[in-house]
């Protein structure tokens, strides 16, 4: 058929795609707003975000093994809860992550050529859309190179900070912080953990998905958590929570405070590469969810066509790339972390509710219940503007679904 994808990705490639999305620009930018919210409870907020992410990953992996096709929670919600819930998950993912794509592109521009952010952002979108058009294996190879470079830069940051005389263990905690700040910080940090969804949205392109996906998801999440914890401890040890909260480029300021100003340009290059890696993985995930929704008629059917040679949903990739390029050229979306977090938390709430219906043992249901509760709690704890705008977008999607249903029924 002309709308089926080819299975070419193994465990290593799937882990790399997930890491490319997680170990991205979030770690270079999300620490500061999270520190402003959580204060001395930043590490506790990181642990809470990781716990909710683990629950989501566990539920998603179980579902992906059962339903190994493109679309992720859009497919799981549709199959387990009904068409509306699947559609709502897909709508939230596509809209929220399209905005995140533009934000990542603008982050690349800000680091590569300050003052020319929009031009660089559009060029980055065009280049990565072209790379994705060449096939998922080509995208995975690019992601592998980016992940290796970013991990090397982050390792340099950790070593530079922890080996300096400016590091002090008493900066890791302390300070006044409350439950509300802890939850808000965790909600903001959750943005950086959301990349493992890219593994499940690529389920139709993974070899032996029933074994590969349940192995790749926790591996990618575990590696990302170790990296985040090391970087957070290193940055806190030299800047403290207050210094971190007041920084616009926390990791660059951390190496400067550690007495290694020569590493600042390296950190800037690492941040640009990380944003490129996130953008590449986001475009892959959004285009595959678009493909799945187009197959079911929720989006134009033309977006479900798969290229006969490259085996990619090329119409969906081109459409996503075009929309992101327009947004990157005309808007400043770097404030989209909260909005994106709301959409992703809603997406995973539906994933956990879907996993609950699998009914395969006490552990599976307990993890799904904890994940669902955590998603709702963190979404409600986000800044009011993010929660309101996110809820409005979901409501708009629900309205469109209802109107389309009435139009189809002829009533």
mmCIF file of C-alpha atoms in Angstrom:
data_model
loop_
_atom_site.group_PDB
_atom_site.id
_atom_site.type_symbol
_atom_site.label_atom_id
_atom_site.label_comp_id
_atom_site.label_asym_id
_atom_site.label_seq_id
_atom_site.Cartn_x
_atom_site.Cartn_y
_atom_site.Cartn_z
ATOM 1 C CA UNK A 1 0.000 0.000 0.000
ATOM 2 C CA UNK A 2 1.116 3.584 -0.585
ATOM 3 C CA UNK A 3 0.601 4.732 3.011
ATOM 4 C CA UNK A 4 2.623 2.118 4.931
ATOM 5 C CA UNK A 5 6.076 2.767 6.402
ATOM 6 C CA UNK A 6 9.093 0.461 6.399
ATOM 7 C CA UNK A 7 10.577 -0.996 9.604
ATOM 8 C CA UNK A 8 14.282 -0.069 9.667
ATOM 9 C CA UNK A 9 15.095 1.146 13.218
ATOM 10 C CA UNK A 10 16.686 -1.060 15.877
ATOM 11 C CA UNK A 11 17.030 -0.499 19.643
ATOM 12 C CA UNK A 12 20.120 1.708 19.343
ATOM 13 C CA UNK A 13 18.569 3.965 16.687
ATOM 14 C CA UNK A 14 15.330 4.262 18.672
ATOM 15 C CA UNK A 15 17.251 5.218 21.839
ATOM 16 C CA UNK A 16 19.224 7.826 19.890
ATOM 17 C CA UNK A 17 16.063 9.377 18.443
ATOM 18 C CA UNK A 18 14.606 9.605 21.957
ATOM 19 C CA UNK A 19 17.803 11.091 23.368
ATOM 20 C CA UNK A 20 17.979 13.554 20.498
ATOM 21 C CA UNK A 21 14.585 14.874 21.580
ATOM 22 C CA UNK A 22 15.217 14.815 25.335
ATOM 23 C CA UNK A 23 18.851 15.876 25.626
ATOM 24 C CA UNK A 24 18.101 18.953 23.599
ATOM 25 C CA UNK A 25 17.650 22.636 24.139
ATOM 26 C CA UNK A 26 15.565 22.018 27.267
ATOM 27 C CA UNK A 27 18.586 21.288 29.447
ATOM 28 C CA UNK A 28 20.233 24.527 28.261
ATOM 29 C CA UNK A 29 17.141 26.656 28.953
ATOM 30 C CA UNK A 30 14.611 24.944 31.266
ATOM 31 C CA UNK A 31 16.797 24.946 34.380
ATOM 32 C CA UNK A 32 16.464 28.713 34.877
ATOM 33 C CA UNK A 33 12.639 29.025 34.852
ATOM 34 C CA UNK A 34 12.388 25.834 36.911
ATOM 35 C CA UNK A 35 14.821 27.293 39.474
ATOM 36 C CA UNK A 36 12.738 30.477 39.646
ATOM 37 C CA UNK A 37 9.682 28.375 40.470
ATOM 38 C CA UNK A 38 11.205 25.709 42.726
ATOM 39 C CA UNK A 39 14.124 27.612 44.305
ATOM 40 C CA UNK A 40 16.139 25.289 46.546
ATOM 41 C CA UNK A 41 13.774 22.471 45.634
ATOM 42 C CA UNK A 42 15.076 22.272 42.063
ATOM 43 C CA UNK A 43 16.568 18.787 42.443
ATOM 44 C CA UNK A 44 13.361 17.567 44.095
ATOM 45 C CA UNK A 45 11.391 19.055 41.185
ATOM 46 C CA UNK A 46 13.678 17.220 38.763
ATOM 47 C CA UNK A 47 13.063 13.957 40.621
ATOM 48 C CA UNK A 48 9.287 14.499 40.532
ATOM 49 C CA UNK A 49 9.329 15.292 36.816
ATOM 50 C CA UNK A 50 11.415 12.153 36.226
ATOM 51 C CA UNK A 51 8.961 10.019 38.225
ATOM 52 C CA UNK A 52 5.976 11.232 36.209
ATOM 53 C CA UNK A 53 7.999 10.736 33.020
ATOM 54 C CA UNK A 54 8.828 7.169 34.093
ATOM 55 C CA UNK A 55 5.154 6.374 34.654
ATOM 56 C CA UNK A 56 4.304 7.824 31.260
ATOM 57 C CA UNK A 57 7.154 5.941 29.596
ATOM 58 C CA UNK A 58 6.086 2.650 31.196
ATOM 59 C CA UNK A 59 2.489 3.080 30.035
ATOM 60 C CA UNK A 60 3.549 4.255 26.566
ATOM 61 C CA UNK A 61 5.922 1.318 26.092
ATOM 62 C CA UNK A 62 3.211 -1.200 27.008
ATOM 63 C CA UNK A 63 0.786 0.421 24.593
ATOM 64 C CA UNK A 64 3.353 0.747 21.792
ATOM 65 C CA UNK A 65 4.147 -2.959 22.040
ATOM 66 C CA UNK A 66 0.425 -3.710 21.668
ATOM 67 C CA UNK A 67 -0.176 -1.155 18.875
ATOM 68 C CA UNK A 68 3.088 -0.798 16.885
ATOM 69 C CA UNK A 69 1.953 1.816 14.365
ATOM 70 C CA UNK A 70 2.660 5.485 13.758
ATOM 71 C CA UNK A 71 0.770 8.015 15.855
ATOM 72 C CA UNK A 72 1.630 7.164 19.465
ATOM 73 C CA UNK A 73 -1.100 8.117 21.950
ATOM 74 C CA UNK A 74 -3.408 9.157 19.116
ATOM 75 C CA UNK A 75 -3.596 5.465 18.198
ATOM 76 C CA UNK A 76 -3.680 4.194 21.803
ATOM 77 C CA UNK A 77 -6.476 6.545 22.843
ATOM 78 C CA UNK A 78 -8.494 5.673 19.760
ATOM 79 C CA UNK A 79 -8.127 1.924 20.299
ATOM 80 C CA UNK A 80 -8.601 1.849 24.089
ATOM 81 C CA UNK A 81 -10.851 4.820 24.938
ATOM 82 C CA UNK A 82 -12.606 5.694 21.694
ATOM 83 C CA UNK A 83 -12.067 7.914 18.642
ATOM 84 C CA UNK A 84 -12.622 11.237 20.450
ATOM 85 C CA UNK A 85 -9.899 10.683 23.056
ATOM 86 C CA UNK A 86 -7.442 9.522 20.427
ATOM 87 C CA UNK A 87 -8.227 12.576 18.341
ATOM 88 C CA UNK A 88 -7.833 14.913 21.340
ATOM 89 C CA UNK A 89 -4.402 13.427 22.135
ATOM 90 C CA UNK A 90 -3.312 13.792 18.521
ATOM 91 C CA UNK A 91 -4.635 17.342 18.301
ATOM 92 C CA UNK A 92 -2.822 18.430 21.452
ATOM 93 C CA UNK A 93 0.402 16.799 20.294
ATOM 94 C CA UNK A 94 0.395 18.227 16.765
ATOM 95 C CA UNK A 95 -0.537 21.795 17.781
ATOM 96 C CA UNK A 96 1.699 21.961 20.852
ATOM 97 C CA UNK A 97 4.699 20.331 19.240
ATOM 98 C CA UNK A 98 4.419 22.390 16.065
ATOM 99 C CA UNK A 99 4.820 25.470 18.260
ATOM 100 C CA UNK A 100 7.729 23.744 20.017
ATOM 101 C CA UNK A 101 9.367 23.100 16.637
ATOM 102 C CA UNK A 102 9.295 26.818 15.906
ATOM 103 C CA UNK A 103 10.645 27.571 19.373
ATOM 104 C CA UNK A 104 13.556 25.159 18.869
ATOM 105 C CA UNK A 105 14.312 26.679 15.461
ATOM 106 C CA UNK A 106 14.375 30.153 16.996
ATOM 107 C CA UNK A 107 16.682 28.868 19.735
ATOM 108 C CA UNK A 108 19.114 27.720 17.047
ATOM 109 C CA UNK A 109 18.971 31.182 15.513
ATOM 110 C CA UNK A 110 19.523 32.921 18.855
ATOM 111 C CA UNK A 111 22.715 30.962 19.522
ATOM 112 C CA UNK A 112 24.094 30.880 15.971
ATOM 113 C CA UNK A 113 23.439 34.485 14.896
ATOM 114 C CA UNK A 114 21.883 36.791 17.505
ATOM 115 C CA UNK A 115 19.861 39.477 15.773
ATOM 116 C CA UNK A 116 19.163 37.225 12.779
ATOM 117 C CA UNK A 117 17.237 34.563 14.670
ATOM 118 C CA UNK A 118 14.342 34.312 12.243
ATOM 119 C CA UNK A 119 16.483 33.870 9.117
ATOM 120 C CA UNK A 120 18.621 31.171 10.731
ATOM 121 C CA UNK A 121 15.514 29.490 12.154
ATOM 122 C CA UNK A 122 13.872 29.191 8.743
ATOM 123 C CA UNK A 123 17.105 27.843 7.222
ATOM 124 C CA UNK A 124 17.324 25.228 9.995
ATOM 125 C CA UNK A 125 13.731 24.115 9.407
ATOM 126 C CA UNK A 126 14.293 23.793 5.656
ATOM 127 C CA UNK A 127 17.536 21.818 6.143
ATOM 128 C CA UNK A 128 16.084 19.380 8.678
ATOM 129 C CA UNK A 129 12.870 18.901 6.688
ATOM 130 C CA UNK A 130 15.046 17.970 3.703
ATOM 131 C CA UNK A 131 17.008 15.554 5.907
ATOM 132 C CA UNK A 132 13.793 13.920 7.110
ATOM 133 C CA UNK A 133 12.563 13.649 3.520
ATOM 134 C CA UNK A 134 15.580 11.449 2.758
ATOM 135 C CA UNK A 135 14.378 8.695 5.081
ATOM 136 C CA UNK A 136 14.177 7.916 8.774
ATOM 137 C CA UNK A 137 17.571 6.136 8.734
ATOM 138 C CA UNK A 138 19.216 9.325 7.486
ATOM 139 C CA UNK A 139 17.492 11.272 10.255
ATOM 140 C CA UNK A 140 18.649 8.716 12.822
ATOM 141 C CA UNK A 141 22.278 9.039 11.643
ATOM 142 C CA UNK A 142 22.111 12.834 11.950
ATOM 143 C CA UNK A 143 20.532 12.492 15.406
ATOM 144 C CA UNK A 144 23.367 10.137 16.422
ATOM 145 C CA UNK A 145 26.025 12.720 15.558
ATOM 146 C CA UNK A 146 24.144 15.538 17.309
ATOM 147 C CA UNK A 147 23.565 13.491 20.474
ATOM 148 C CA UNK A 148 27.248 12.537 20.661
ATOM 149 C CA UNK A 149 28.346 16.183 20.322
ATOM 150 C CA UNK A 150 25.800 17.488 22.862
ATOM 151 C CA UNK A 151 26.700 14.802 25.417
ATOM 152 C CA UNK A 152 30.361 15.734 25.027
ATOM 153 C CA UNK A 153 29.575 19.415 25.663
ATOM 154 C CA UNK A 154 27.435 18.605 28.709
ATOM 155 C CA UNK A 155 30.184 16.337 30.075
ATOM 156 C CA UNK A 156 32.585 19.258 29.709
ATOM 157 C CA UNK A 157 30.195 21.514 31.651
ATOM 158 C CA UNK A 158 29.879 18.976 34.480
ATOM 159 C CA UNK A 159 33.639 18.410 34.758
ATOM 160 C CA UNK A 160 34.451 22.127 34.562
ATOM 161 C CA UNK A 161 31.978 23.022 37.313
ATOM 162 C CA UNK A 162 32.548 20.165 39.735
ATOM 163 C CA UNK A 163 36.347 20.337 39.476
ATOM 164 C CA UNK A 164 36.506 24.071 40.105
ATOM 165 C CA UNK A 165 37.173 25.808 43.396
ATOM 166 C CA UNK A 166 33.873 27.661 43.011
ATOM 167 C CA UNK A 167 31.808 24.491 43.551
ATOM 168 C CA UNK A 168 30.141 24.143 46.949
ATOM 169 C CA UNK A 169 27.839 21.366 48.149
ATOM 170 C CA UNK A 170 25.785 23.724 50.337
ATOM 171 C CA UNK A 171 24.384 25.401 47.199
ATOM 172 C CA UNK A 172 22.548 22.245 46.109
ATOM 173 C CA UNK A 173 19.555 22.793 48.393
ATOM 174 C CA UNK A 174 18.364 25.160 51.032
ATOM 175 C CA UNK A 175 16.402 28.325 50.470
ATOM 176 C CA UNK A 176 12.685 28.733 50.867
ATOM 177 C CA UNK A 177 10.461 26.669 48.625
ATOM 178 C CA UNK A 178 6.934 25.340 48.835
ATOM 179 C CA UNK A 179 4.786 22.641 47.305
ATOM 180 C CA UNK A 180 3.308 24.986 44.686
ATOM 181 C CA UNK A 181 6.772 26.045 43.507
ATOM 182 C CA UNK A 182 7.974 22.446 43.505
ATOM 183 C CA UNK A 183 5.048 21.331 41.329
ATOM 184 C CA UNK A 184 5.442 24.255 38.925
ATOM 185 C CA UNK A 185 9.169 23.600 38.613
ATOM 186 C CA UNK A 186 8.482 19.927 37.916
ATOM 187 C CA UNK A 187 5.912 20.872 35.279
ATOM 188 C CA UNK A 188 8.429 23.107 33.511
ATOM 189 C CA UNK A 189 11.196 20.499 33.732
ATOM 190 C CA UNK A 190 8.828 17.894 32.307
ATOM 191 C CA UNK A 191 9.195 19.707 28.970
ATOM 192 C CA UNK A 192 12.745 18.367 28.792
ATOM 193 C CA UNK A 193 11.693 14.742 29.401
ATOM 194 C CA UNK A 194 8.977 14.515 26.754
ATOM 195 C CA UNK A 195 11.233 13.264 23.951
ATOM 196 C CA UNK A 196 10.723 9.543 24.515
ATOM 197 C CA UNK A 197 7.337 9.985 22.826
ATOM 198 C CA UNK A 198 9.256 10.205 19.573
ATOM 199 C CA UNK A 199 10.127 6.505 19.944
ATOM 200 C CA UNK A 200 6.488 5.473 20.199
ATOM 201 C CA UNK A 201 5.297 7.794 17.408
ATOM 202 C CA UNK A 202 7.853 6.043 15.162
ATOM 203 C CA UNK A 203 6.432 2.637 16.135
ATOM 204 C CA UNK A 204 5.647 1.690 12.537
ATOM 205 C CA UNK A 205 9.310 2.153 11.528
ATOM 206 C CA UNK A 206 10.838 0.081 14.364
ATOM 207 C CA UNK A 207 11.953 -3.509 13.836
ATOM 208 C CA UNK A 208 10.319 -6.054 16.175
ATOM 209 C CA UNK A 209 8.419 -3.287 18.033
ATOM 210 C CA UNK A 210 7.076 -5.563 20.766
ATOM 211 C CA UNK A 211 10.640 -6.082 22.019
ATOM 212 C CA UNK A 212 12.400 -2.967 20.741
ATOM 213 C CA UNK A 213 10.105 -0.229 22.093
ATOM 214 C CA UNK A 214 9.795 -1.496 25.707
ATOM 215 C CA UNK A 215 13.624 -1.672 25.792
ATOM 216 C CA UNK A 216 14.352 1.623 24.032
ATOM 217 C CA UNK A 217 11.965 3.873 26.011
ATOM 218 C CA UNK A 218 13.309 3.224 29.548
ATOM 219 C CA UNK A 219 16.903 3.220 28.264
ATOM 220 C CA UNK A 220 16.509 6.649 26.673
ATOM 221 C CA UNK A 221 14.691 8.024 29.725
ATOM 222 C CA UNK A 222 17.269 6.619 32.153
ATOM 223 C CA UNK A 223 20.220 8.069 30.252
ATOM 224 C CA UNK A 224 18.500 11.455 29.996
ATOM 225 C CA UNK A 225 17.785 11.485 33.747
ATOM 226 C CA UNK A 226 21.410 10.746 34.602
ATOM 227 C CA UNK A 227 22.573 13.535 32.279
ATOM 228 C CA UNK A 228 20.041 16.031 33.669
ATOM 229 C CA UNK A 229 20.870 15.213 37.274
ATOM 230 C CA UNK A 230 24.611 15.613 36.672
ATOM 231 C CA UNK A 231 24.161 18.930 34.843
ATOM 232 C CA UNK A 232 21.720 20.299 37.452
ATOM 233 C CA UNK A 233 24.068 19.404 40.326
ATOM 234 C CA UNK A 234 27.038 20.950 38.495
ATOM 235 C CA UNK A 235 25.197 24.205 37.699
ATOM 236 C CA UNK A 236 23.754 24.518 41.204
ATOM 237 C CA UNK A 237 27.134 23.881 42.810
ATOM 238 C CA UNK A 238 28.626 27.047 41.290
ATOM 239 C CA UNK A 239 25.592 29.315 40.822
ATOM 240 C CA UNK A 240 23.155 28.232 43.513
ATOM 241 C CA UNK A 241 19.396 28.316 43.001
ATOM 242 C CA UNK A 242 19.216 32.131 43.021
ATOM 243 C CA UNK A 243 22.037 32.537 40.493
ATOM 244 C CA UNK A 244 20.523 29.880 38.277
ATOM 245 C CA UNK A 245 17.083 31.481 38.462
ATOM 246 C CA UNK A 246 18.426 34.859 37.338
ATOM 247 C CA UNK A 247 20.377 33.523 34.357
ATOM 248 C CA UNK A 248 19.317 33.743 30.722
ATOM 249 C CA UNK A 249 22.022 31.255 29.662
ATOM 250 C CA UNK A 250 22.503 29.095 32.769
ATOM 251 C CA UNK A 251 25.112 26.639 31.525
ATOM 252 C CA UNK A 252 27.232 29.356 29.901
ATOM 253 C CA UNK A 253 27.075 31.336 33.153
ATOM 254 C CA UNK A 254 27.941 28.189 35.110
ATOM 255 C CA UNK A 255 31.198 27.536 33.246
ATOM 256 C CA UNK A 256 32.053 31.240 33.470
ATOM 257 C CA UNK A 257 31.504 31.164 37.250
ATOM 258 C CA UNK A 258 33.645 28.036 37.411
ATOM 259 C CA UNK A 259 36.552 30.019 35.960
ATOM 260 C CA UNK A 260 36.377 28.477 32.474
ATOM 261 C CA UNK A 261 35.278 31.393 30.227
ATOM 262 C CA UNK A 262 36.931 29.718 27.242
ATOM 263 C CA UNK A 263 34.197 27.075 27.344
ATOM 264 C CA UNK A 264 31.382 29.610 26.844
ATOM 265 C CA UNK A 265 31.551 29.498 22.993
ATOM 266 C CA UNK A 266 31.598 25.696 23.160
ATOM 267 C CA UNK A 267 28.459 25.740 25.300
ATOM 268 C CA UNK A 268 26.778 28.069 22.790
ATOM 269 C CA UNK A 269 27.602 25.680 19.941
ATOM 270 C CA UNK A 270 26.338 22.771 22.053
ATOM 271 C CA UNK A 271 23.072 24.593 22.726
ATOM 272 C CA UNK A 272 22.570 25.241 18.999
ATOM 273 C CA UNK A 273 23.253 21.577 18.190
ATOM 274 C CA UNK A 274 20.922 20.466 20.966
ATOM 275 C CA UNK A 275 18.138 22.641 19.584
ATOM 276 C CA UNK A 276 18.756 21.177 16.111
ATOM 277 C CA UNK A 277 18.514 17.658 17.556
ATOM 278 C CA UNK A 278 15.254 18.512 19.300
ATOM 279 C CA UNK A 279 13.876 20.105 16.137
ATOM 280 C CA UNK A 280 14.764 17.044 14.038
ATOM 281 C CA UNK A 281 13.090 14.649 16.479
ATOM 282 C CA UNK A 282 10.043 16.913 16.839
ATOM 283 C CA UNK A 283 9.499 17.124 13.082
ATOM 284 C CA UNK A 284 9.701 13.324 12.883
ATOM 285 C CA UNK A 285 7.159 12.872 15.681
ATOM 286 C CA UNK A 286 4.681 15.523 14.509
ATOM 287 C CA UNK A 287 4.733 14.298 10.916
ATOM 288 C CA UNK A 288 4.040 10.682 12.003
ATOM 289 C CA UNK A 289 1.102 11.734 14.175
ATOM 290 C CA UNK A 290 -0.154 13.851 11.276
ATOM 291 C CA UNK A 291 0.109 10.761 9.066
ATOM 292 C CA UNK A 292 -1.958 8.680 11.505
ATOM 293 C CA UNK A 293 -4.663 11.359 11.844
ATOM 294 C CA UNK A 294 -4.809 11.822 8.072
ATOM 295 C CA UNK A 295 -5.322 8.083 7.604
ATOM 296 C CA UNK A 296 -8.454 8.354 9.745
ATOM 297 C CA UNK A 297 -9.727 11.451 7.955
ATOM 298 C CA UNK A 298 -9.169 13.921 10.833
ATOM 299 C CA UNK A 299 -6.682 15.749 8.600
ATOM 300 C CA UNK A 300 -6.565 15.887 4.760
ATOM 301 C CA UNK A 301 -6.064 12.399 3.310
ATOM 302 C CA UNK A 302 -3.230 13.640 1.100
ATOM 303 C CA UNK A 303 -1.060 13.890 4.234
ATOM 304 C CA UNK A 304 -1.196 10.092 4.609
ATOM 305 C CA UNK A 305 0.789 9.402 1.419
ATOM 306 C CA UNK A 306 4.144 7.635 1.907
ATOM 307 C CA UNK A 307 7.003 8.219 -0.539
ATOM 308 C CA UNK A 308 7.541 4.989 -2.556
ATOM 309 C CA UNK A 309 11.341 5.295 -2.517
ATOM 310 C CA UNK A 310 12.260 7.005 0.759
ATOM 311 C CA UNK A 311 9.463 5.366 2.775
ATOM 312 C CA UNK A 312 8.562 8.538 4.687
ATOM 313 C CA UNK A 313 5.241 10.431 4.978
ATOM 314 C CA UNK A 314 6.632 13.108 2.686
ATOM 315 C CA UNK A 315 3.426 15.125 2.304
ATOM 316 C CA UNK A 316 3.050 15.300 6.098
ATOM 317 C CA UNK A 317 6.721 16.213 6.566
ATOM 318 C CA UNK A 318 6.552 18.975 3.959
ATOM 319 C CA UNK A 319 3.329 20.345 5.452
ATOM 320 C CA UNK A 320 4.741 20.354 8.989
ATOM 321 C CA UNK A 321 7.980 21.926 7.758
ATOM 322 C CA UNK A 322 6.082 24.655 5.905
ATOM 323 C CA UNK A 323 3.937 25.575 8.922
ATOM 324 C CA UNK A 324 6.947 25.598 11.255
ATOM 325 C CA UNK A 325 8.954 27.728 8.805
ATOM 326 C CA UNK A 326 6.152 30.318 8.658
ATOM 327 C CA UNK A 327 5.918 30.424 12.463
ATOM 328 C CA UNK A 328 9.699 30.669 12.817
ATOM 329 C CA UNK A 329 9.786 33.541 10.326
ATOM 330 C CA UNK A 330 6.988 35.576 11.892
ATOM 331 C CA UNK A 331 6.788 34.865 15.627
ATOM 332 C CA UNK A 332 8.879 34.648 18.775
ATOM 333 C CA UNK A 333 7.799 31.437 20.452
ATOM 334 C CA UNK A 334 10.517 30.905 23.018
ATOM 335 C CA UNK A 335 7.893 31.382 25.718
ATOM 336 C CA UNK A 336 6.207 28.176 24.530
ATOM 337 C CA UNK A 337 7.702 25.851 27.176
ATOM 338 C CA UNK A 338 4.679 26.116 29.467
ATOM 339 C CA UNK A 339 2.188 25.827 26.603
ATOM 340 C CA UNK A 340 3.987 22.800 25.198
ATOM 341 C CA UNK A 341 4.206 21.196 28.642
ATOM 342 C CA UNK A 342 0.426 21.517 29.083
ATOM 343 C CA UNK A 343 -0.255 19.859 25.733
ATOM 344 C CA UNK A 344 2.224 17.056 26.386
ATOM 345 C CA UNK A 345 0.874 16.418 29.893
ATOM 346 C CA UNK A 346 -2.664 16.169 28.458
ATOM 347 C CA UNK A 347 -1.315 13.796 25.801
ATOM 348 C CA UNK A 348 0.254 11.526 28.429
ATOM 349 C CA UNK A 349 -2.777 11.700 30.680
ATOM 350 C CA UNK A 350 -4.689 10.043 27.838
ATOM 351 C CA UNK A 351 -1.834 7.535 27.387
ATOM 352 C CA UNK A 352 -2.010 6.532 31.056
ATOM 353 C CA UNK A 353 -5.804 6.265 30.941
ATOM 354 C CA UNK A 354 -5.414 4.027 27.896
ATOM 355 C CA UNK A 355 -2.807 1.865 29.640
ATOM 356 C CA UNK A 356 -5.155 1.449 32.622
ATOM 357 C CA UNK A 357 -7.604 -0.393 30.352
ATOM 358 C CA UNK A 358 -4.998 -3.016 29.432
ATOM 359 C CA UNK A 359 -5.636 -4.586 32.850
ATOM 360 C CA UNK A 360 -2.376 -6.565 32.914
ATOM 361 C CA UNK A 361 -1.562 -6.775 36.608
ATOM 362 C CA UNK A 362 -1.424 -4.564 39.667
ATOM 363 C CA UNK A 363 1.893 -2.915 38.756
ATOM 364 C CA UNK A 364 0.712 -1.828 35.320
ATOM 365 C CA UNK A 365 -2.464 -0.276 36.691
ATOM 366 C CA UNK A 366 -0.689 1.354 39.640
ATOM 367 C CA UNK A 367 1.875 2.973 37.349
ATOM 368 C CA UNK A 368 -0.856 4.133 34.963
ATOM 369 C CA UNK A 369 -2.853 5.641 37.842
ATOM 370 C CA UNK A 370 0.228 7.401 39.232
ATOM 371 C CA UNK A 371 1.107 8.727 35.770
ATOM 372 C CA UNK A 372 -2.421 9.998 35.134
ATOM 373 C CA UNK A 373 -2.579 11.728 38.531
ATOM 374 C CA UNK A 374 0.880 13.221 38.060
ATOM 375 C CA UNK A 375 0.053 14.602 34.618
ATOM 376 C CA UNK A 376 -3.135 16.290 35.834
ATOM 377 C CA UNK A 377 -1.388 17.707 38.919
ATOM 378 C CA UNK A 378 1.588 19.134 36.994
ATOM 379 C CA UNK A 379 -0.642 20.559 34.245
ATOM 380 C CA UNK A 380 -2.746 22.419 36.821
ATOM 381 C CA UNK A 381 0.399 23.703 38.553
ATOM 382 C CA UNK A 382 1.815 25.342 35.417
ATOM 383 C CA UNK A 383 1.729 29.153 35.087
ATOM 384 C CA UNK A 384 -1.859 30.324 34.604
ATOM 385 C CA UNK A 385 -1.268 31.694 31.094
ATOM 386 C CA UNK A 386 0.128 28.334 29.938
ATOM 387 C CA UNK A 387 -2.708 26.339 31.486
ATOM 388 C CA UNK A 388 -5.435 28.637 30.114
ATOM 389 C CA UNK A 389 -4.018 28.784 26.584
ATOM 390 C CA UNK A 390 -3.414 25.033 26.555
ATOM 391 C CA UNK A 391 -6.954 24.298 27.730
ATOM 392 C CA UNK A 392 -8.322 26.713 25.111
ATOM 393 C CA UNK A 393 -6.473 24.908 22.324
ATOM 394 C CA UNK A 394 -7.791 21.525 23.501
ATOM 395 C CA UNK A 395 -11.319 22.962 23.663
ATOM 396 C CA UNK A 396 -10.953 24.314 20.119
ATOM 397 C CA UNK A 397 -9.909 20.873 18.936
ATOM 398 C CA UNK A 398 -12.878 19.261 20.679
ATOM 399 C CA UNK A 399 -15.211 21.788 19.053
ATOM 400 C CA UNK A 400 -13.749 21.051 15.614
ATOM 401 C CA UNK A 401 -14.259 17.327 16.228
ATOM 402 C CA UNK A 402 -17.905 17.872 17.170
ATOM 403 C CA UNK A 403 -18.602 20.112 14.160
ATOM 404 C CA UNK A 404 -16.954 17.640 11.820
ATOM 405 C CA UNK A 405 -19.008 14.782 13.305
ATOM 406 C CA UNK A 406 -22.282 16.664 12.823
ATOM 407 C CA UNK A 407 -21.306 17.594 9.264
ATOM 408 C CA UNK A 408 -20.523 13.961 8.418
ATOM 409 C CA UNK A 409 -23.799 12.741 9.880
ATOM 410 C CA UNK A 410 -25.684 15.379 7.876
ATOM 411 C CA UNK A 411 -27.481 16.770 10.902
#
